[in-house]
Amino acid sequence: MTEQNLPRGRPHDPEAGATGETGVPADFELRDELAQAQERVAQFEDRWRRAVADADNQRKRQVRELDRQRAEVAASLAARWLPVVDNLDRAVAHAQAAQSSHAQAAQGSHAQGSHGAQVGEQDSLLEGVRAVLEQAVGVLAGLGFPRQDEEVGAVFDPARHEAVASVPSAEVPAGTVLDVVRPGYGEGERQLRPAGVVVATKAA
């Protein structure tokens, strides 16, 4: 074989970098692929975080909606139960008045034996009604509407009280609650009914 027929090529350069099929150095291609992969990972992470946040917000909305529905049901039940409690309140007040009247009548009576038995029956009846009243009030408290009847001496608050009467008084400042004629139930946003009170006004 003559020298003219030998294949001729360029001398090998050991310092020349490897190239891809496009002629771009391979390390450039790897860096580009790595950057694209990192971008895809970042996108997936962002989507994942958004999905988690959406799921959490949905869960919170469901909890709030469930709480709202429960509050509405409790308020509806309490509103239906309130007249029963008021009737028991009136029954206790009536029994106490009758007991006091009978006690006064007994002072001028000589039939102490029969009267004593009658008073004993009335006491038992009154205690029974009081026990039922306490249970009924406990039902309202369990529904989120505790009884509000210890307001005597407090300053009148239209958010908690409803003035049903006013009495001039020189003993306490104007606007002081003198008496509670109708107990309230609940308070704030969970108020079923404000307490009906008698309020002091400035004496003439």
Short mmCIF file of C-alpha atoms in Angstrom, two decimals, residues 1-202:
data_model
loop_
_atom_site.label_atom_id
_atom_site.label_comp_id
_atom_site.label_asym_id
_atom_site.label_seq_id
_atom_site.Cartn_x
_atom_site.Cartn_y
_atom_site.Cartn_z
CA MET A 1 0.00 0.00 0.00
CA THR A 2 1.42 3.28 -0.98
CA GLU A 3 1.49 6.35 1.23
CA GLN A 4 -1.08 8.01 -0.97
CA ASN A 5 -3.66 5.28 -0.21
CA LEU A 6 -3.29 5.45 3.57
CA PRO A 7 -6.31 7.03 5.42
CA ARG A 8 -5.56 10.47 6.53
CA GLY A 9 -7.10 12.00 9.71
CA ARG A 10 -6.54 14.84 12.05
CA PRO A 11 -4.08 14.30 14.85
CA HIS A 12 -5.75 13.29 18.14
CA ASP A 13 -5.90 16.12 20.67
CA PRO A 14 -6.09 14.64 24.20
CA GLU A 15 -7.16 18.00 25.72
CA ALA A 16 -10.19 18.37 23.44
CA GLY A 17 -13.52 17.86 25.33
CA ALA A 18 -16.06 15.21 24.36
CA THR A 19 -18.89 16.45 22.19
CA GLY A 20 -22.40 15.22 21.55
CA GLU A 21 -23.99 14.46 18.25
CA THR A 22 -24.89 18.14 17.81
CA GLY A 23 -21.34 19.20 18.30
CA VAL A 24 -22.16 20.77 21.72
CA PRO A 25 -19.84 19.63 24.50
CA ALA A 26 -21.41 16.81 26.59
CA ASP A 27 -21.00 18.64 29.92
CA PHE A 28 -23.11 21.51 28.54
CA GLU A 29 -25.87 19.05 27.64
CA LEU A 30 -25.74 17.49 31.12
CA ARG A 31 -25.97 20.89 32.79
CA ASP A 32 -28.98 21.78 30.64
CA GLU A 33 -30.72 18.50 31.45
CA LEU A 34 -29.99 18.98 35.15
CA ALA A 35 -31.45 22.48 35.08
CA GLN A 36 -34.59 21.19 33.35
CA ALA A 37 -34.92 18.38 35.88
CA GLN A 38 -34.54 20.81 38.78
CA GLU A 39 -37.18 23.06 37.24
CA ARG A 40 -39.58 20.12 36.92
CA VAL A 41 -38.95 19.13 40.54
CA ALA A 42 -39.63 22.70 41.66
CA GLN A 43 -42.89 22.71 39.68
CA PHE A 44 -43.96 19.41 41.22
CA GLU A 45 -43.12 20.68 44.70
CA ASP A 46 -45.11 23.86 44.07
CA ARG A 47 -48.10 21.87 42.84
CA TRP A 48 -47.84 19.55 45.83
CA ARG A 49 -47.75 22.47 48.28
CA ARG A 50 -50.75 24.06 46.56
CA ALA A 51 -52.66 20.77 46.71
CA VAL A 52 -51.89 20.38 50.42
CA ALA A 53 -52.94 23.99 51.11
CA ASP A 54 -56.17 23.53 49.14
CA ALA A 55 -56.95 20.33 51.04
CA ASP A 56 -56.27 22.05 54.37
CA ASN A 57 -58.46 25.03 53.45
CA GLN A 58 -61.23 22.67 52.36
CA ARG A 59 -60.98 20.80 55.66
CA LYS A 60 -61.19 24.07 57.61
CA ARG A 61 -64.22 25.17 55.59
CA GLN A 62 -65.92 21.86 56.31
CA VAL A 63 -65.17 22.19 60.03
CA ARG A 64 -66.56 25.74 60.09
CA GLU A 65 -69.67 24.65 58.21
CA LEU A 66 -70.18 21.73 60.58
CA ASP A 67 -69.79 24.05 63.59
CA ARG A 68 -72.30 26.47 62.07
CA GLN A 69 -74.82 23.70 61.47
CA ARG A 70 -74.37 22.39 65.00
CA ALA A 71 -74.88 25.89 66.42
CA GLU A 72 -78.06 26.33 64.39
CA VAL A 73 -79.43 22.99 65.59
CA ALA A 74 -78.55 23.82 69.21
CA ALA A 75 -80.21 27.24 68.94
CA SER A 76 -83.34 25.71 67.43
CA LEU A 77 -83.58 23.08 70.16
CA ALA A 78 -82.94 25.67 72.88
CA ALA A 79 -85.62 27.98 71.50
CA ARG A 80 -88.15 25.14 71.67
CA TRP A 81 -87.02 24.15 75.15
CA LEU A 82 -87.07 27.68 76.59
CA PRO A 83 -90.88 27.86 77.12
CA VAL A 84 -90.68 24.66 79.17
CA VAL A 85 -88.05 26.24 81.41
CA ASP A 86 -90.12 29.41 81.76
CA ASN A 87 -93.17 27.36 82.78
CA LEU A 88 -91.11 25.56 85.41
CA ASP A 89 -89.85 28.93 86.67
CA ARG A 90 -93.42 30.14 87.03
CA ALA A 91 -94.43 26.89 88.74
CA VAL A 92 -91.67 27.33 91.32
CA ALA A 93 -92.63 30.97 91.90
CA HIS A 94 -96.30 30.01 92.30
CA ALA A 95 -95.47 27.18 94.71
CA GLN A 96 -93.27 29.49 96.79
CA ALA A 97 -96.03 32.11 96.96
CA ALA A 98 -98.59 29.48 97.97
CA GLN A 99 -96.25 28.10 100.60
CA SER A 100 -95.73 31.55 102.08
CA SER A 101 -99.48 32.23 102.07
CA HIS A 102 -100.25 28.96 103.83
CA ALA A 103 -97.54 29.61 106.40
CA GLN A 104 -99.07 32.99 107.25
CA ALA A 105 -102.55 31.49 107.48
CA ALA A 106 -101.30 28.79 109.82
CA GLN A 107 -100.17 31.34 112.36
CA GLY A 108 -103.81 32.15 113.22
CA SER A 109 -105.07 28.59 112.86
CA HIS A 110 -105.42 25.97 115.61
CA ALA A 111 -105.44 22.98 113.23
CA GLN A 112 -101.69 22.56 113.33
CA GLY A 113 -101.71 18.81 112.67
CA SER A 114 -103.49 18.81 109.33
CA HIS A 115 -101.73 21.99 108.30
CA GLY A 116 -98.34 20.48 109.07
CA ALA A 117 -99.06 17.52 106.81
CA GLN A 118 -100.20 19.85 104.04
CA VAL A 119 -97.09 21.97 104.36
CA GLY A 120 -94.95 18.85 104.15
CA GLU A 121 -96.62 17.82 100.90
CA GLN A 122 -96.16 21.31 99.48
CA ASP A 123 -92.49 21.30 100.44
CA SER A 124 -91.98 17.97 98.70
CA LEU A 125 -93.79 19.20 95.60
CA LEU A 126 -91.76 22.40 95.54
CA GLU A 127 -88.48 20.52 95.85
CA GLY A 128 -89.54 18.20 93.04
CA VAL A 129 -90.34 21.10 90.71
CA ARG A 130 -87.05 22.78 91.61
CA ALA A 131 -85.15 19.61 90.75
CA VAL A 132 -86.86 19.39 87.36
CA LEU A 133 -86.13 23.09 86.77
CA GLU A 134 -82.44 22.56 87.50
CA GLN A 135 -82.35 19.71 85.00
CA ALA A 136 -84.12 21.83 82.39
CA VAL A 137 -81.69 24.70 82.93
CA GLY A 138 -78.84 22.19 82.63
CA VAL A 139 -80.14 21.15 79.21
CA LEU A 140 -79.93 24.75 77.99
CA ALA A 141 -76.42 25.09 79.43
CA GLY A 142 -75.42 21.89 77.65
CA LEU A 143 -76.65 23.38 74.39
CA GLY A 144 -74.41 26.40 74.97
CA PHE A 145 -76.89 28.76 76.64
CA PRO A 146 -76.11 29.04 80.38
CA ARG A 147 -78.59 30.83 82.63
CA GLN A 148 -77.92 34.52 83.36
CA ASP A 149 -79.86 35.55 86.47
CA GLU A 150 -77.21 36.85 88.90
CA GLU A 151 -77.25 40.37 87.51
CA VAL A 152 -78.48 42.36 90.53
CA GLY A 153 -76.01 45.17 91.23
CA ALA A 154 -74.46 45.00 87.77
CA VAL A 155 -74.36 47.97 85.43
CA PHE A 156 -77.07 47.78 82.78
CA ASP A 157 -75.62 46.39 79.57
CA PRO A 158 -77.91 46.42 76.51
CA ALA A 159 -75.94 43.49 75.10
CA ARG A 160 -76.94 41.32 78.08
CA HIS A 161 -80.00 43.01 79.57
CA GLU A 162 -83.45 44.09 78.49
CA ALA A 163 -84.94 46.84 80.65
CA VAL A 164 -88.54 45.89 81.44
CA ALA A 165 -89.01 48.56 84.13
CA SER A 166 -87.18 51.42 85.82
CA VAL A 167 -87.32 52.64 89.41
CA PRO A 168 -85.93 55.94 90.78
CA SER A 169 -83.31 55.24 93.43
CA ALA A 170 -81.04 57.37 95.57
CA GLU A 171 -79.22 54.34 97.00
CA VAL A 172 -77.45 53.15 93.85
CA PRO A 173 -76.15 54.89 90.72
CA ALA A 174 -78.48 55.28 87.78
CA GLY A 175 -78.22 52.36 85.39
CA THR A 176 -77.76 49.77 88.13
CA VAL A 177 -79.74 46.54 87.83
CA LEU A 178 -82.13 46.34 90.80
CA ASP A 179 -83.91 43.09 90.01
CA VAL A 180 -84.05 40.27 87.47
CA VAL A 181 -87.64 39.50 86.52
CA ARG A 182 -86.79 37.12 83.70
CA PRO A 183 -83.52 35.20 83.44
CA GLY A 184 -81.46 35.39 80.29
CA TYR A 185 -79.72 32.52 78.55
CA GLY A 186 -76.41 32.59 76.71
CA GLU A 187 -74.26 35.60 75.98
CA GLY A 188 -72.50 37.33 73.13
CA GLU A 189 -73.06 35.69 69.77
CA ARG A 190 -74.51 32.70 71.61
CA GLN A 191 -77.32 34.60 73.30
CA LEU A 192 -80.73 32.97 73.30
CA ARG A 193 -82.43 35.73 75.26
CA PRO A 194 -81.24 38.74 77.29
CA ALA A 195 -82.14 38.95 80.97
CA GLY A 196 -85.22 41.08 81.69
CA VAL A 197 -84.23 43.50 84.44
CA VAL A 198 -85.45 46.44 86.50
CA VAL A 199 -83.04 49.37 86.20
CA ALA A 200 -82.42 52.20 88.64
CA THR A 201 -82.86 55.77 87.46
CA LYS A 202 -81.74 58.98 89.12
#
